[in-house]
Amino acid sequence: MKQMKLMQGNEACVEGAIAAGCRFYAGYPITPSAEIAEGCAVRMPQVGGKFIQMEDEIASCAAAIGASAAGVKSMTATSGPGFSLKQENLGYACLTEIPFVLVDVQRAGPSTGLPTSPSQGDVMQARWGTHGDHPAIALSPSTVEECYTLCIKCFNLAEKYRTPVIFLMDEIVGHLRENVEIPEEGEFEIVNRTVPASPAEAGPAYACKNGSLIPEMAPFGHGQRYNVTGLIHAADGFPTNSTEIADAQVKRLVAKIEENLDDILAWEETDLEDAEVCILCYGGTARSAQSAVEALRAEGIRAGIFRPITLWPFPGKRLEEISRKVKKVLVAEHNNGQILLEAERVIKNNCRIDFIGKVDGTVITPDEIVRKVKEA
Amino acid sequence: MASKLIDEYFREDHLPHIWCAGCGHGILMRDVAQAVHNLGLDKDRVVLVSGIGCSSRAAGYMDFNTMHTTHGRALAFATGVKMARPELEVICIMGDGDASAIGGNHLIHAARRNIGITAIIFNNDIYGMTGGQYSPTTPYGEKGTTAPYGNIDRPFDIVKVAEAAGATYTARGTAYDAVRTTKLIEEGIRHKGFSVIECASICPTYYGRKNKKGSAVDMYRWQKENSVSVEKAKGMTEEELKGKLIVGEISRSEFPELTEQYQKIIEKVQGK
Ligand SMILES: Cc1ncc(C[n+]2csc(CCOP(=O)(O)OP(=O)(O)O)c2C)c(N)n1
Ligand code: SF4
Ligand SMILES: [Mg+2]
């Protein structure tokens, strides 16, 4: 039997992580993500997991990666300035292929910005925040229930693809309280990294077997005694200056995402079958868009919503198809135009593109969307 | 004997190492292997975490579970490893810049928490890997490529910092005195809480040349002639101790180890 529970988005994220098998949390307090740390401090020991408050976000990110290398699923959460601080070690996890989940409950920036105000200003940072070419997976929840279910998905993707996954929440969903239908254990998939059967069968630590793009991963203590390094490394895990290996390694890291888009990409389409206007939005913004669509339809205006759930990789192919059928795409987001850039890139001249962006810390209202849709 | 140690604790296919001739880091790395050997630790259970710098390259050469991380963050990564799997023996090798500049805050907080990690700092008083810039341990008045007119910062005494921050075992050894240093590292690993072993290394390539310290041999001779044991130092004045290396076990204190305390929380919360 499913269980209904009134929950806050941040709280649902904690419960989703635990359901996914997360047993280690490291963090540093910051609003609007602080409830995730507080929740983990209470919940982790109850389930035999560990919580630690580190001295800063750099250390929290490092500790989460260290725990995962030791074989324990891990998470760290932050907002705004803390997300910036985590970037170097995020890149380390990309290159060393150590899975973990990094939650960013976005708040308005830049800098300390508007500490408790909603924003979606970290979308591009989630894609390109750490230096160098690297893979990126980022999911955006728009309901409290998704804070739970998509958090599980984040862990599954991290484990499956041996890569960090960013859970890009926003203040709107993080602090929202609503009823959540909690799935029973066994009703959702749990993915665990593939561990080599034995040290003897393990082979080189970063060698991909049977045409896979993802190496198996032994936890420290397993007996394989391999080397992990943030330097470009060969299949044996040791640094190399080979230009061919460098090229192949970076390209494989990107390819393991790009070649599995069918498995990774997620989005939601609402009322798009007959739509002339497509509202492109995600996260908390989708809530206003939903009300706007209802109002517009009541007036006979055929509007619908395209909501990417994976912002990275971006479901561009599907958006392109939709853009051929509608008269216009209205991009609505709480920033100065970040997913807008992706929309422009894929839509090109297929249809008109309009934009509503807010950077003042207030929420885009259904009314504002309605007015923008009606604009000639 | 030495070769047996190499067979057992080093990844021979990844040697020779990248260090310059005469560099102190190789000797200190050997001391770490010898200490692990003396303690009879199971290699599968040893996790060696390092940061970034010439010193941190040691991780790649040693046959343990090794993690060469980001500059300054070795202790933060190691904290995650140790918290997740307290049964593992976690050792960190860091440089002076690594541990006391960019990673200084992590050093202080690992000490404050008294987490069961052994921090071994290869201190050559300089940023070796990046070409000889001054570090937080470069002595006052000495030169680096970024202190061409002499260093005007006061240097850190890493051991004092660690002790004040709560490390429950601190010691200082030198690359010159391998026997003593090995013993100190051994004690550090055996110690249950957070231990810090500062190991005076040498960088003949940058520090030595910039400061006209002569050859590597001259620099080791300097270490030999200027080391004063903790016992002997007790009878000496501050003036007499100026410029000397006080070697041996510097401090030891009692405080519950972090992961053991956390285990108790788990048991309490779960009502066991
Ligand atoms: C974030 C960051 N800043 C700077 C560097 C460049 N860097 C690499 S090693 C190093 C200093 C190493 O000095 P130390 O820790 O004393 O080790 P040594 O090379 O002397 O053994 C620096 C500044 C880096 N890799 N990462
Ligand atoms: S530069 Fe200095 S610290 Fe680095 S290997 Fe050479 S001698 Fe050693
Ligand atoms: Mg140094």
XYZ file of C-alpha atoms and ligand atoms in Angstrom:
683
model
C 0.000 0.000 0.000
C 1.224 3.461 -0.869
C 1.617 5.913 1.927
C 0.576 9.577 1.767
C 2.645 12.058 3.693
C 2.738 15.843 3.982
C 6.308 16.788 3.315
C 8.584 19.645 2.428
C 10.663 19.368 -0.756
C 13.968 19.318 1.082
C 12.638 16.677 3.458
C 11.442 14.562 0.525
C 14.927 14.803 -0.972
C 16.385 13.329 2.232
C 13.872 10.480 2.256
C 14.411 9.820 -1.431
C 18.158 9.615 -0.870
C 17.713 7.133 1.953
C 15.313 5.068 -0.147
C 17.953 5.046 -2.907
C 20.475 3.586 -0.480
C 22.402 6.729 0.399
C 24.228 6.156 3.684
C 26.603 9.085 3.853
C 25.961 12.787 3.901
C 28.500 15.588 4.242
C 27.496 19.217 4.109
C 27.920 22.782 5.231
C 24.882 24.845 6.274
C 23.326 27.241 3.783
C 19.784 28.358 3.000
C 17.608 27.283 1.291
C 19.118 23.795 1.479
C 19.806 23.632 5.223
C 16.851 21.316 5.934
C 18.553 18.627 3.874
C 21.567 18.662 6.190
C 19.342 18.804 9.255
C 17.233 15.951 7.954
C 20.280 13.830 7.215
C 21.741 14.538 10.661
C 18.614 12.982 12.188
C 17.954 10.236 9.667
C 21.367 8.864 8.725
C 22.228 7.217 12.063
C 18.691 5.804 12.230
C 19.386 3.812 9.086
C 22.983 3.002 10.021
C 24.371 5.746 7.811
C 26.743 8.593 8.596
C 26.362 12.340 8.714
C 29.150 14.849 9.025
C 29.146 18.618 9.001
C 32.376 19.609 7.324
C 34.293 22.883 7.580
C 33.129 24.141 4.184
C 31.551 23.046 0.905
C 34.849 22.096 -0.677
C 35.440 19.618 2.121
C 31.835 18.369 2.049
C 32.096 17.560 -1.625
C 35.447 15.847 -1.068
C 34.109 13.800 1.847
C 31.105 12.644 -0.176
C 33.432 11.482 -2.952
C 35.732 9.766 -0.452
C 32.793 7.885 1.080
C 31.642 6.746 -2.336
C 35.145 5.520 -3.183
C 34.879 3.450 -0.028
C 31.692 1.923 -1.432
C 28.983 3.903 0.336
C 26.406 5.868 -1.669
C 26.765 9.501 -0.720
C 25.252 12.918 -1.075
C 26.049 16.540 -0.348
C 23.652 19.472 -0.615
C 24.124 23.193 -0.929
C 22.879 26.436 -2.471
C 24.313 29.416 -4.340
C 27.838 30.207 -3.106
C 28.296 26.647 -1.883
C 27.611 25.291 -5.353
C 30.465 27.426 -6.665
C 32.801 26.022 -4.012
C 31.981 22.442 -4.909
C 32.947 22.780 -8.536
C 36.588 21.693 -8.379
C 35.857 18.406 -6.663
C 32.812 17.847 -8.859
C 35.231 17.773 -11.784
C 37.433 15.373 -9.857
C 34.491 12.988 -9.526
C 33.746 13.326 -13.257
C 37.275 12.346 -14.222
C 37.747 9.669 -11.568
C 34.216 8.380 -12.274
C 33.161 8.301 -8.652
C 29.380 8.474 -8.351
C 27.650 10.728 -5.835
C 24.717 13.120 -5.770
C 25.196 16.856 -5.424
C 21.990 18.684 -4.523
C 21.809 22.377 -5.317
C 18.714 24.110 -4.001
C 19.133 27.173 -6.166
C 18.817 30.659 -4.740
C 19.168 34.037 -6.364
C 22.715 35.146 -7.128
C 25.296 36.126 -8.135
C 27.445 36.006 -4.998
C 25.483 35.990 -1.748
C 22.652 37.435 -3.830
C 19.207 37.007 -2.340
C 19.802 34.206 0.144
C 16.277 32.873 0.517
C 14.736 33.884 -2.784
C 13.905 31.506 -5.605
C 16.082 31.316 -8.662
C 17.120 28.953 -11.405
C 20.355 30.751 -12.045
C 22.661 27.729 -11.738
C 21.509 25.850 -14.833
C 24.561 26.670 -16.901
C 26.857 26.240 -13.914
C 25.445 22.746 -13.506
C 26.526 22.082 -17.086
C 29.818 23.938 -17.271
C 30.714 24.953 -13.720
C 33.749 22.767 -13.312
C 36.665 23.392 -15.627
C 37.390 21.344 -18.708
C 35.197 19.210 -20.902
C 33.192 16.807 -18.821
C 29.938 14.859 -18.687
C 26.966 16.371 -16.860
C 23.687 14.997 -15.628
C 21.306 17.357 -13.834
C 17.686 16.702 -12.895
C 15.082 19.259 -11.926
C 12.049 18.396 -9.774
C 8.864 20.439 -9.902
C 6.855 18.791 -7.155
C 7.637 17.601 -3.666
C 6.908 14.095 -4.824
C 9.555 14.468 -7.493
C 12.011 15.662 -4.865
C 11.624 12.115 -3.593
C 11.331 10.077 -6.770
C 13.867 11.997 -8.831
C 16.372 11.921 -6.000
C 16.244 8.132 -6.294
C 16.719 8.497 -10.024
C 19.756 10.725 -9.450
C 21.401 7.996 -7.401
C 20.511 5.378 -9.978
C 22.015 7.400 -12.803
C 25.119 8.175 -10.745
C 25.665 4.512 -9.974
C 24.866 3.274 -13.450
C 27.074 5.750 -15.277
C 29.748 6.184 -12.596
C 29.412 9.929 -12.627
C 28.322 12.686 -10.276
C 24.684 13.703 -10.721
C 23.388 17.140 -9.832
C 19.934 17.382 -8.335
C 19.053 20.913 -9.380
C 16.230 21.861 -7.069
C 15.071 25.409 -6.499
C 13.823 27.321 -3.504
C 10.237 26.983 -4.737
C 10.155 23.183 -4.532
C 12.697 22.963 -1.719
C 10.476 24.874 0.671
C 7.125 23.773 -0.714
C 4.943 21.523 1.441
C 2.515 19.161 -0.186
C 1.252 15.634 -0.071
C 3.603 13.013 -1.335
C 2.717 9.524 -2.339
C 5.606 7.495 -1.014
C 6.228 4.387 -3.055
C 6.749 1.138 -1.222
C 10.132 -0.467 -1.262
C 10.231 -2.690 -4.326
C 8.040 -0.304 -6.310
C 10.990 1.651 -7.561
C 14.209 0.606 -9.164
C 17.466 0.715 -7.231
C 20.663 0.630 -9.247
C 23.998 -0.220 -7.704
C 27.397 0.159 -9.344
C 28.877 -2.990 -10.829
C 31.579 -4.317 -8.544
C 34.191 -6.727 -9.918
C 33.462 -10.223 -8.639
C 36.911 -10.623 -7.122
C 40.237 -8.791 -7.159
C 41.625 -11.523 -9.400
C 38.932 -10.977 -12.007
C 38.983 -7.218 -11.703
C 41.603 -6.400 -14.332
C 42.762 -2.807 -14.845
C 40.655 -0.463 -12.712
C 39.457 1.762 -15.539
C 39.238 -0.797 -18.321
C 35.798 -1.089 -19.892
C 34.591 -4.616 -20.426
C 32.446 -6.099 -23.191
C 32.021 -2.907 -25.161
C 30.632 -0.998 -22.179
C 31.664 2.622 -21.743
C 31.560 2.330 -17.971
C 34.253 0.546 -15.974
C 33.325 -1.587 -12.987
C 34.135 -0.097 -9.607
C 35.555 -1.829 -6.564
C 35.213 -0.137 -3.175
C 38.403 0.536 -1.199
C 39.125 -2.516 0.885
C 37.880 -4.876 -1.817
C 41.378 -6.111 -2.549
C 41.948 -4.643 -5.974
C 44.268 -1.903 -4.640
C 43.990 0.440 -7.582
C 44.917 4.069 -8.027
C 42.478 6.954 -8.315
C 43.766 10.236 -9.694
C 42.397 13.475 -11.052
C 45.194 13.469 -13.607
C 44.373 12.086 -17.031
C 44.967 8.379 -16.594
C 45.236 5.199 -18.600
C 42.957 2.189 -18.134
C 45.204 1.051 -15.273
C 44.359 4.222 -13.316
C 47.849 5.706 -13.493
C 48.732 9.149 -14.892
C 49.859 9.366 -18.479
C 50.960 12.092 -20.856
C 49.732 10.203 -23.911
C 47.731 12.537 -26.112
C 45.772 9.598 -27.544
C 44.764 8.370 -24.117
C 43.813 11.897 -23.016
C 41.641 12.286 -26.076
C 40.030 8.876 -25.669
C 39.406 9.352 -21.965
C 37.671 12.710 -22.184
C 35.642 11.534 -25.174
C 34.581 8.341 -23.416
C 33.418 10.318 -20.371
C 31.203 12.430 -22.594
C 30.134 9.476 -24.757
C 28.914 7.416 -21.820
C 26.188 10.038 -21.426
C 25.665 11.005 -25.074
C 25.346 7.432 -26.259
C 22.793 6.566 -23.601
C 20.378 9.448 -24.075
C 17.447 7.074 -24.554
C 18.021 5.772 -21.071
C 18.877 9.060 -19.378
C 16.643 11.731 -20.916
C 13.400 12.487 -19.127
C 10.748 15.132 -19.756
C 7.036 15.684 -19.387
C 4.574 16.947 -21.996
C 1.275 18.447 -20.910
C -1.521 19.408 -23.320
C 0.836 19.560 -26.258
C -1.176 17.380 -28.697
C -3.128 20.286 -30.150
C -1.055 23.169 -28.792
C -0.164 26.287 -30.740
C 1.915 27.627 -27.867
C 4.450 25.541 -25.982
C 5.638 26.795 -22.622
C 9.127 25.521 -21.945
C 9.791 25.503 -18.229
C 11.149 23.288 -15.464
C 11.352 22.980 -11.694
C 9.193 25.264 -9.600
C 8.321 27.415 -12.629
C 6.247 24.562 -14.053
C 3.752 25.092 -11.242
C 2.880 28.579 -12.477
C 2.856 27.344 -16.057
C 0.312 24.665 -15.151
C -2.119 27.260 -13.785
C -1.445 29.489 -16.786
C -2.282 26.697 -19.209
C -5.552 26.022 -17.419
C -6.489 29.717 -17.630
C -5.456 29.977 -21.277
C -7.370 26.867 -22.275
C -10.480 28.208 -20.504
C -10.198 31.167 -22.880
C -9.770 28.898 -25.877
C -6.049 29.426 -26.314
C -4.362 26.094 -26.987
C -1.292 26.147 -24.782
C 0.766 23.242 -23.477
C 3.933 22.583 -21.501
C 7.218 20.953 -22.341
C 9.045 20.310 -19.099
C 12.559 18.880 -19.252
C 13.243 16.736 -16.179
C 16.820 16.134 -17.183
C 18.115 19.633 -17.869
C 21.448 17.993 -18.677
C 21.523 16.197 -20.959
C 18.869 18.440 -22.508
C 15.999 16.760 -24.409
C 16.682 18.934 -27.421
C 15.609 16.472 -30.080
C 12.083 16.279 -28.709
C 11.866 20.044 -28.277
C 12.915 20.472 -31.885
C 10.080 18.180 -33.021
C 7.567 20.127 -30.969
C 8.847 23.443 -32.276
C 7.886 22.364 -35.794
C 4.266 21.964 -34.738
C 3.612 25.051 -32.632
C 3.488 28.739 -33.480
C 5.656 29.736 -30.605
C 7.690 28.458 -27.694
C 7.637 30.578 -24.570
C 10.622 29.929 -22.352
C 9.894 30.747 -18.706
C 12.675 30.453 -16.145
C 13.971 32.202 -13.065
C 17.126 33.544 -14.626
C 18.174 35.852 -17.404
C 17.920 33.221 -20.130
C 19.891 30.007 -19.630
C 17.709 27.167 -20.945
C 16.663 29.823 -23.454
C 20.103 29.373 -25.023
C 19.460 25.646 -25.469
C 16.007 26.364 -26.879
C 17.423 28.807 -29.407
C 20.132 26.342 -30.318
C 17.721 23.542 -31.168
C 14.638 25.460 -32.390
C 16.488 27.824 -34.715
C 13.868 29.293 -37.062
C 11.233 26.593 -36.627
C 8.962 28.917 -34.677
C 8.922 32.113 -32.709
C 10.667 32.062 -29.309
C 9.485 34.302 -26.482
C 11.002 34.601 -23.069
C 10.070 35.466 -19.497
C 12.956 35.523 -17.086
C 13.106 36.825 -13.556
C 16.183 37.664 -11.533
C 14.564 39.772 -8.818
C 13.933 36.920 -6.419
C 10.181 36.831 -7.012
C 8.215 34.022 -8.590
C 6.922 34.133 -12.162
C 3.138 34.190 -11.725
C 0.566 32.353 -13.873
C -0.776 35.762 -14.842
C 2.558 36.884 -16.234
C 2.751 33.745 -18.332
C -0.813 34.224 -19.590
C -0.049 37.798 -20.637
C 3.153 36.810 -22.379
C 1.414 34.011 -24.286
C -1.197 36.469 -25.505
C 1.390 38.981 -26.720
C 1.186 39.402 -30.454
C 66.108 -5.756 2.641
C 65.319 -2.568 0.769
C 64.388 -4.469 -2.352
C 62.057 -6.735 -0.386
C 60.266 -3.623 0.788
C 60.028 -2.442 -2.806
C 58.618 -5.781 -3.936
C 55.987 -5.738 -1.287
C 54.893 -2.130 -1.020
C 55.668 -0.411 -4.287
C 54.181 -0.605 -7.752
C 57.323 -1.376 -9.608
C 55.830 -0.866 -13.045
C 55.203 2.742 -12.068
C 58.745 3.396 -10.928
C 61.118 5.181 -11.349
C 59.424 8.080 -9.640
C 59.287 11.636 -11.000
C 61.290 13.169 -8.171
C 64.584 14.988 -8.760
C 67.856 13.408 -7.736
C 68.427 14.095 -4.050
C 64.802 14.996 -3.271
C 63.794 14.032 0.265
C 60.361 12.725 -0.680
C 61.600 9.315 -1.841
C 63.248 8.580 1.496
C 60.134 9.603 3.369
C 57.949 7.452 1.136
C 60.164 4.520 1.996
C 59.747 5.329 5.695
C 55.984 5.125 5.287
C 56.295 1.689 3.649
C 58.649 0.521 6.383
C 56.251 1.705 9.083
C 53.327 -0.131 7.474
C 55.522 -3.206 7.185
C 56.618 -3.025 10.815
C 52.997 -2.832 11.882
C 52.123 -5.820 9.708
C 49.114 -4.093 8.187
C 47.078 -5.794 5.487
C 47.676 -3.792 2.297
C 44.087 -4.293 1.172
C 42.940 -2.434 4.270
C 45.261 0.532 3.862
C 43.942 3.587 2.035
C 46.540 6.172 1.116
C 45.098 9.559 0.221
C 47.236 12.417 -1.065
C 46.685 15.926 -2.372
C 48.591 17.610 -5.192
C 52.304 18.394 -5.233
C 55.578 16.516 -5.680
C 55.009 14.850 -2.294
C 51.487 13.753 -3.174
C 52.802 11.738 -6.107
C 53.834 9.135 -3.524
C 50.298 7.719 -3.605
C 50.697 6.453 -7.160
C 53.856 4.509 -6.336
C 52.604 2.665 -3.288
C 50.690 -0.586 -3.489
C 47.663 0.261 -1.355
C 44.209 1.586 -2.181
C 45.437 4.963 -3.352
C 43.679 8.215 -4.006
C 45.530 11.190 -5.455
C 42.975 13.971 -4.957
C 42.865 17.756 -5.386
C 45.296 20.321 -4.009
C 44.834 20.719 -0.271
C 41.857 18.425 0.076
C 43.397 15.073 0.930
C 42.157 15.171 4.525
C 38.627 16.049 3.435
C 38.491 13.087 1.040
C 40.086 10.896 3.698
C 37.448 11.998 6.202
C 34.769 10.614 3.883
C 36.641 7.332 3.470
C 37.197 6.921 7.212
C 33.654 7.867 8.200
C 32.216 5.485 5.607
C 34.531 2.582 6.466
C 36.152 3.088 9.887
C 37.772 -0.353 9.689
C 40.113 0.890 6.960
C 43.530 2.286 7.904
C 43.565 5.746 6.364
C 46.867 7.541 5.819
C 47.355 10.921 4.144
C 50.534 12.156 2.511
C 50.609 15.881 1.837
C 53.086 18.639 1.073
C 53.584 21.725 3.225
C 51.658 23.919 0.806
C 49.046 21.231 0.415
C 48.521 20.675 4.134
C 49.111 24.111 5.610
C 48.135 26.680 2.956
C 45.250 25.596 0.739
C 44.466 22.670 3.044
C 45.183 24.402 6.339
C 41.556 24.585 7.323
C 41.046 20.876 6.704
C 44.105 20.111 8.834
C 42.736 22.161 11.708
C 39.305 20.572 11.521
C 40.504 16.994 11.107
C 42.587 17.618 14.235
C 39.660 19.169 16.064
C 37.466 16.162 15.299
C 40.185 13.701 16.242
C 39.279 11.423 13.351
C 41.428 8.299 13.101
C 43.583 9.379 10.180
C 47.375 9.573 10.066
C 48.521 12.794 8.404
C 52.093 12.682 7.128
C 53.394 15.989 5.836
C 56.474 16.063 3.615
C 57.657 19.554 4.467
C 60.316 20.959 2.157
C 59.498 24.584 3.046
C 58.612 25.366 -0.562
C 56.129 24.728 -3.356
C 58.189 22.188 -5.239
C 55.849 21.114 -7.984
C 55.012 24.618 -9.187
C 58.638 25.690 -9.287
C 59.808 27.093 -5.963
C 57.320 29.652 -4.714
C 57.413 30.348 -0.955
C 55.048 28.353 1.232
C 53.579 28.851 4.720
C 56.622 27.064 6.157
C 59.340 28.925 4.256
C 61.540 30.415 6.998
C 61.476 34.176 7.505
C 63.915 35.943 5.221
C 64.469 32.953 2.923
C 63.843 33.140 -0.784
C 61.379 31.647 -3.204
C 60.549 32.550 -6.799
C 57.671 34.629 -5.422
C 59.768 35.958 -2.547
C 62.719 37.225 -4.579
C 63.657 39.754 -1.873
C 63.171 37.371 1.031
C 60.057 36.032 2.722
C 58.381 38.549 5.030
C 55.645 36.153 6.239
C 56.093 34.337 9.530
C 56.261 30.584 8.974
C 53.864 28.090 10.518
C 55.045 25.467 12.942
C 52.773 22.715 11.576
C 53.140 20.529 14.646
C 52.162 23.366 16.977
C 49.175 24.234 14.817
C 48.034 20.598 14.762
C 48.481 20.150 18.490
C 46.639 23.365 19.295
C 43.805 22.309 16.997
C 43.393 19.023 18.855
C 45.552 16.392 17.158
C 46.079 13.713 19.798
C 49.488 12.627 18.484
C 52.085 14.909 16.932
C 55.677 14.269 15.975
C 58.472 15.571 13.812
C 61.004 13.572 11.857
C 63.448 14.274 9.054
C 64.328 12.704 5.742
C 67.872 12.395 7.064
C 66.934 10.287 10.091
C 65.006 7.437 8.476
C 65.091 5.152 11.503
C 63.589 7.677 13.877
C 61.092 8.964 11.328
C 59.860 5.450 10.536
C 59.251 4.857 14.245
C 57.330 8.113 14.551
C 55.144 7.257 11.558
C 54.568 3.803 12.994
C 53.425 5.308 16.286
C 51.206 7.734 14.414
C 49.457 4.945 12.538
C 49.106 2.869 15.694
C 47.588 5.832 17.522
C 43.806 5.709 17.449
C 42.912 9.395 16.985
C 44.187 12.022 14.583
C 47.954 12.000 14.307
C 50.258 14.394 12.534
C 53.828 13.562 11.619
C 55.663 16.473 10.096
C 58.606 15.142 8.114
C 61.281 17.643 7.177
C 62.065 16.919 3.538
C 64.425 18.697 1.188
C 63.969 20.275 -2.220
C 67.483 20.731 -3.575
C 66.147 21.803 -6.967
C 64.283 24.911 -5.870
C 64.681 25.643 -2.190
C 68.296 24.555 -2.169
C 69.307 26.502 -5.248
C 67.353 29.653 -4.444
C 68.808 29.802 -0.961
C 72.333 28.607 -1.750
C 72.072 25.563 0.488
C 74.563 23.557 -1.514
C 74.007 20.026 -2.731
C 71.390 17.563 -1.521
C 74.096 15.995 0.640
C 74.782 19.392 2.214
C 71.092 19.791 2.912
C 70.853 16.377 4.608
C 73.968 17.229 6.599
C 72.241 20.415 7.693
C 69.260 18.336 8.902
C 71.588 16.033 10.804
C 73.506 18.845 12.455
C 70.471 20.899 13.334
C 68.145 18.225 14.664
C 67.573 18.366 18.390
C 65.648 15.608 20.136
C 62.584 16.509 22.157
C 64.381 15.358 25.307
C 67.439 17.504 24.649
C 65.352 20.496 23.613
C 63.753 20.560 27.060
C 66.992 21.793 28.536
C 67.598 24.432 25.891
C 66.537 28.084 25.716
C 64.361 29.537 22.972
C 67.401 31.385 21.683
C 69.413 28.180 21.468
C 66.550 26.432 19.649
C 66.236 29.071 16.956
C 66.563 27.513 13.499
C 66.705 23.991 14.950
C 64.462 21.061 14.118
C 62.975 19.563 17.253
C 62.547 15.891 16.404
C 60.672 13.061 18.094
C 57.242 12.646 19.589
C 56.072 16.153 20.419
C 52.682 15.585 22.005
C 50.107 12.976 22.904
C 46.687 13.482 24.440
C 43.383 11.734 24.984
C 40.054 12.382 23.309
C 37.467 9.960 21.884
C 38.018 9.132 18.229
C 35.345 10.503 15.874
C 34.136 7.377 14.068
C 33.898 5.452 17.335
C 31.764 8.214 18.769
C 29.548 8.156 15.710
C 29.138 4.386 15.987
C 27.830 4.945 19.502
C 25.285 7.430 18.161
C 24.101 4.877 15.621
C 23.734 2.232 18.304
C 21.899 4.603 20.611
C 19.526 5.871 17.926
C 18.806 2.351 16.736
C 18.176 1.315 20.331
C 20.802 -1.395 20.339
C 43.509 24.542 -6.636
C 44.913 24.459 -7.066
N 45.711 25.534 -6.910
C 46.998 25.471 -7.293
C 47.505 24.322 -7.832
C 48.936 24.308 -8.293
N 49.807 23.566 -7.415
C 50.136 22.289 -7.674
S 51.191 21.643 -6.564
C 51.271 23.114 -5.717
C 52.151 23.302 -4.538
C 52.752 22.084 -4.018
O 53.549 22.402 -2.925
P 53.604 21.455 -1.672
O 52.244 21.113 -1.225
O 54.483 22.065 -0.669
O 54.215 20.103 -2.264
P 55.678 19.845 -2.877
O 55.525 19.929 -4.352
O 56.583 20.879 -2.339
O 56.008 18.481 -2.419
C 50.445 24.065 -6.300
C 50.313 25.442 -5.798
C 46.631 23.230 -7.986
N 47.028 22.071 -8.513
N 45.362 23.326 -7.589
S 61.088 19.964 -7.334
Fe 61.865 19.730 -5.265
S 60.227 18.672 -4.155
Fe 59.835 18.399 -6.352
S 60.846 16.480 -6.874
Fe 62.313 18.097 -7.289
S 63.494 18.238 -5.427
Fe 61.653 17.126 -4.906
Mg 56.484 21.631 -0.387
